[in-house]
């Protein structure tokens, strides 16, 4: 480790004078197919997200659609709303339970580094917090306690980091929530007009005060989530097109990776080639054959 080539550096090391060999763990971590972050705040936020969608489902069905006299209107809007809600929750589940691109923990052993057969002058960065070889564009998450490849940010609403492997599902989640929020607000406008023209006792199965309270709560929820998710969706699309994560933009890190076109960046996240599968949370994108570790010379 003291030899001039290859060089080995600890990043974000706070203790001075500590030799790299003292940080090396004795073994590698066994891979785990199930990914779930045990964070109390994140779990609560994820549960609240699902409950809010179920609340919107309840109000839309039992306050606006089922009491409607127009059967075609109820069937079309009910099918559309439920389809979007299902896709939104499926995207949320995939974003929450999918590995965002965690670097193998504890792989910064002397034997493993020697097996990489690095060329003279190449630098290997090691994270002292999770004892792993830190690839280029990877950052350590204090909540996940792992280094995440192309980490954009940690989102408590999905109880997970948004990284290389689950950014597609997070983008779909924000898109579908934005669409159902917009659809809900449009239906509310028509429902209010219908109730004002007709008797309030006939436009809902609930009493007029309960109907007004439920609609006001749903309106507030729809506006809040429409603004929040539309901003997040636009931010994520901009981040993908510029091939620069949120952390990289915040830290103003020097660009050391090849610049690609916006369309290539989109295909790198949603899969090759372009297809309807881009809109499906059940389709795993094909990121192509990329190197797991990119070393800085």
GROMACS .gro file of C-alpha atoms in nm, residues 162-278:
model
  117
  162UNK     CA    1  -3.228   0.799  -0.589
  163UNK     CA    2  -2.935   0.656  -0.779
  164UNK     CA    3  -2.820   0.478  -1.091
  165UNK     CA    4  -3.052   0.175  -1.064
  166UNK     CA    5  -3.381   0.329  -0.946
  167UNK     CA    6  -3.390   0.678  -1.093
  168UNK     CA    7  -3.631   0.560  -1.364
  169UNK     CA    8  -3.885   0.444  -1.103
  170UNK     CA    9  -3.855   0.769  -0.907
  171UNK     CA   10  -3.915   0.975  -1.223
  172UNK     CA   11  -4.219   0.761  -1.309
  173UNK     CA   12  -4.350   0.801  -0.954
  174UNK     CA   13  -4.333   1.180  -0.971
  175UNK     CA   14  -4.487   1.179  -1.319
  176UNK     CA   15  -4.785   0.958  -1.230
  177UNK     CA   16  -4.853   1.144  -0.903
  178UNK     CA   17  -4.846   1.469  -1.099
  179UNK     CA   18  -5.092   1.328  -1.354
  180UNK     CA   19  -5.341   1.194  -1.099
  181UNK     CA   20  -5.322   1.524  -0.908
  182UNK     CA   21  -5.405   1.716  -1.224
  183UNK     CA   22  -5.680   1.469  -1.315
  184UNK     CA   23  -5.829   1.498  -0.965
  185UNK     CA   24  -5.837   1.878  -0.977
  186UNK     CA   25  -6.009   1.874  -1.317
  187UNK     CA   26  -6.274   1.631  -1.189
  188UNK     CA   27  -6.325   1.848  -0.882
  189UNK     CA   28  -6.399   2.152  -1.097
  190UNK     CA   29  -6.669   1.960  -1.290
  191UNK     CA   30  -6.808   1.817  -0.966
  192UNK     CA   31  -6.838   2.160  -0.804
  193UNK     CA   32  -7.016   2.293  -1.111
  194UNK     CA   33  -7.250   1.994  -1.106
  195UNK     CA   34  -7.329   2.040  -0.736
  196UNK     CA   35  -7.392   2.413  -0.771
  197UNK     CA   36  -7.636   2.353  -1.054
  198UNK     CA   37  -7.808   2.065  -0.874
  199UNK     CA   38  -7.907   1.996  -0.515
  200UNK     CA   39  -7.603   1.928  -0.290
  201UNK     CA   40  -7.792   1.646  -0.123
  202UNK     CA   41  -7.810   1.461  -0.456
  203UNK     CA   42  -7.453   1.507  -0.580
  204UNK     CA   43  -7.295   1.294  -0.308
  205UNK     CA   44  -7.379   1.004  -0.081
  206UNK     CA   45  -7.244   1.206   0.214
  207UNK     CA   46  -7.402   1.504   0.384
  208UNK     CA   47  -7.328   1.847   0.228
  209UNK     CA   48  -7.088   1.955   0.512
  210UNK     CA   49  -6.894   1.626   0.491
  211UNK     CA   50  -6.884   1.650   0.112
  212UNK     CA   51  -6.744   2.004   0.123
  213UNK     CA   52  -6.479   1.909   0.382
  214UNK     CA   53  -6.366   1.604   0.185
  215UNK     CA   54  -6.346   1.801  -0.139
  216UNK     CA   55  -6.150   2.085   0.024
  217UNK     CA   56  -5.901   1.838   0.173
  218UNK     CA   57  -5.866   1.664  -0.162
  219UNK     CA   58  -5.821   1.997  -0.339
  220UNK     CA   59  -5.545   2.096  -0.097
  221UNK     CA   60  -5.375   1.759  -0.139
  222UNK     CA   61  -5.404   1.775  -0.518
  223UNK     CA   62  -5.258   2.125  -0.543
  224UNK     CA   63  -4.974   2.045  -0.303
  225UNK     CA   64  -4.871   1.726  -0.478
  226UNK     CA   65  -4.918   1.876  -0.825
  227UNK     CA   66  -4.673   2.156  -0.749
  228UNK     CA   67  -4.426   1.934  -0.561
  229UNK     CA   68  -4.414   1.645  -0.807
  230UNK     CA   69  -4.411   1.865  -1.119
  231UNK     CA   70  -4.108   2.050  -0.983
  232UNK     CA   71  -3.936   1.721  -0.890
  233UNK     CA   72  -4.019   1.570  -1.229
  234UNK     CA   73  -3.877   1.869  -1.413
  235UNK     CA   74  -3.567   1.870  -1.193
  236UNK     CA   75  -3.505   1.500  -1.257
  237UNK     CA   76  -3.550   1.530  -1.633
  238UNK     CA   77  -3.308   1.825  -1.639
  239UNK     CA   78  -3.060   1.628  -1.429
  240UNK     CA   79  -3.083   1.330  -1.666
  241UNK     CA   80  -3.046   1.539  -1.981
  242UNK     CA   81  -2.742   1.723  -1.848
  243UNK     CA   82  -2.599   1.400  -1.701
  244UNK     CA   83  -2.534   1.573  -1.371
  245UNK     CA   84  -2.682   1.454  -1.043
  246UNK     CA   85  -2.828   1.682  -0.779
  247UNK     CA   86  -2.527   1.637  -0.551
  248UNK     CA   87  -2.286   1.711  -0.835
  249UNK     CA   88  -2.476   2.031  -0.915
  250UNK     CA   89  -2.485   2.132  -0.549
  251UNK     CA   90  -2.115   2.068  -0.492
  252UNK     CA   91  -2.024   2.205  -0.837
  253UNK     CA   92  -1.799   1.908  -0.895
  254UNK     CA   93  -1.561   1.908  -1.188
  255UNK     CA   94  -1.694   1.711  -1.484
  256UNK     CA   95  -1.462   1.414  -1.545
  257UNK     CA   96  -1.693   1.193  -1.750
  258UNK     CA   97  -1.766   1.189  -2.120
  259UNK     CA   98  -2.034   1.427  -2.242
  260UNK     CA   99  -2.324   1.261  -2.425
  261UNK     CA  100  -2.634   1.385  -2.604
  262UNK     CA  101  -2.957   1.440  -2.411
  263UNK     CA  102  -3.121   1.149  -2.592
  264UNK     CA  103  -2.836   0.915  -2.500
  265UNK     CA  104  -2.862   1.025  -2.138
  266UNK     CA  105  -3.235   0.952  -2.139
  267UNK     CA  106  -3.175   0.604  -2.283
  268UNK     CA  107  -2.906   0.542  -2.023
  269UNK     CA  108  -3.168   0.586  -1.747
  270UNK     CA  109  -3.484   0.444  -1.908
  271UNK     CA  110  -3.326   0.172  -2.120
  272UNK     CA  111  -3.220   0.087  -2.474
  273UNK     CA  112  -3.393   0.132  -2.712
  274UNK     CA  113  -3.690   0.370  -2.679
  275UNK     CA  114  -4.018   0.182  -2.626
  276UNK     CA  115  -4.342   0.188  -2.430
  277UNK     CA  116  -4.149   0.011  -2.155
  278UNK     CA  117  -4.010   0.351  -2.059
   0.00000   0.00000   0.00000
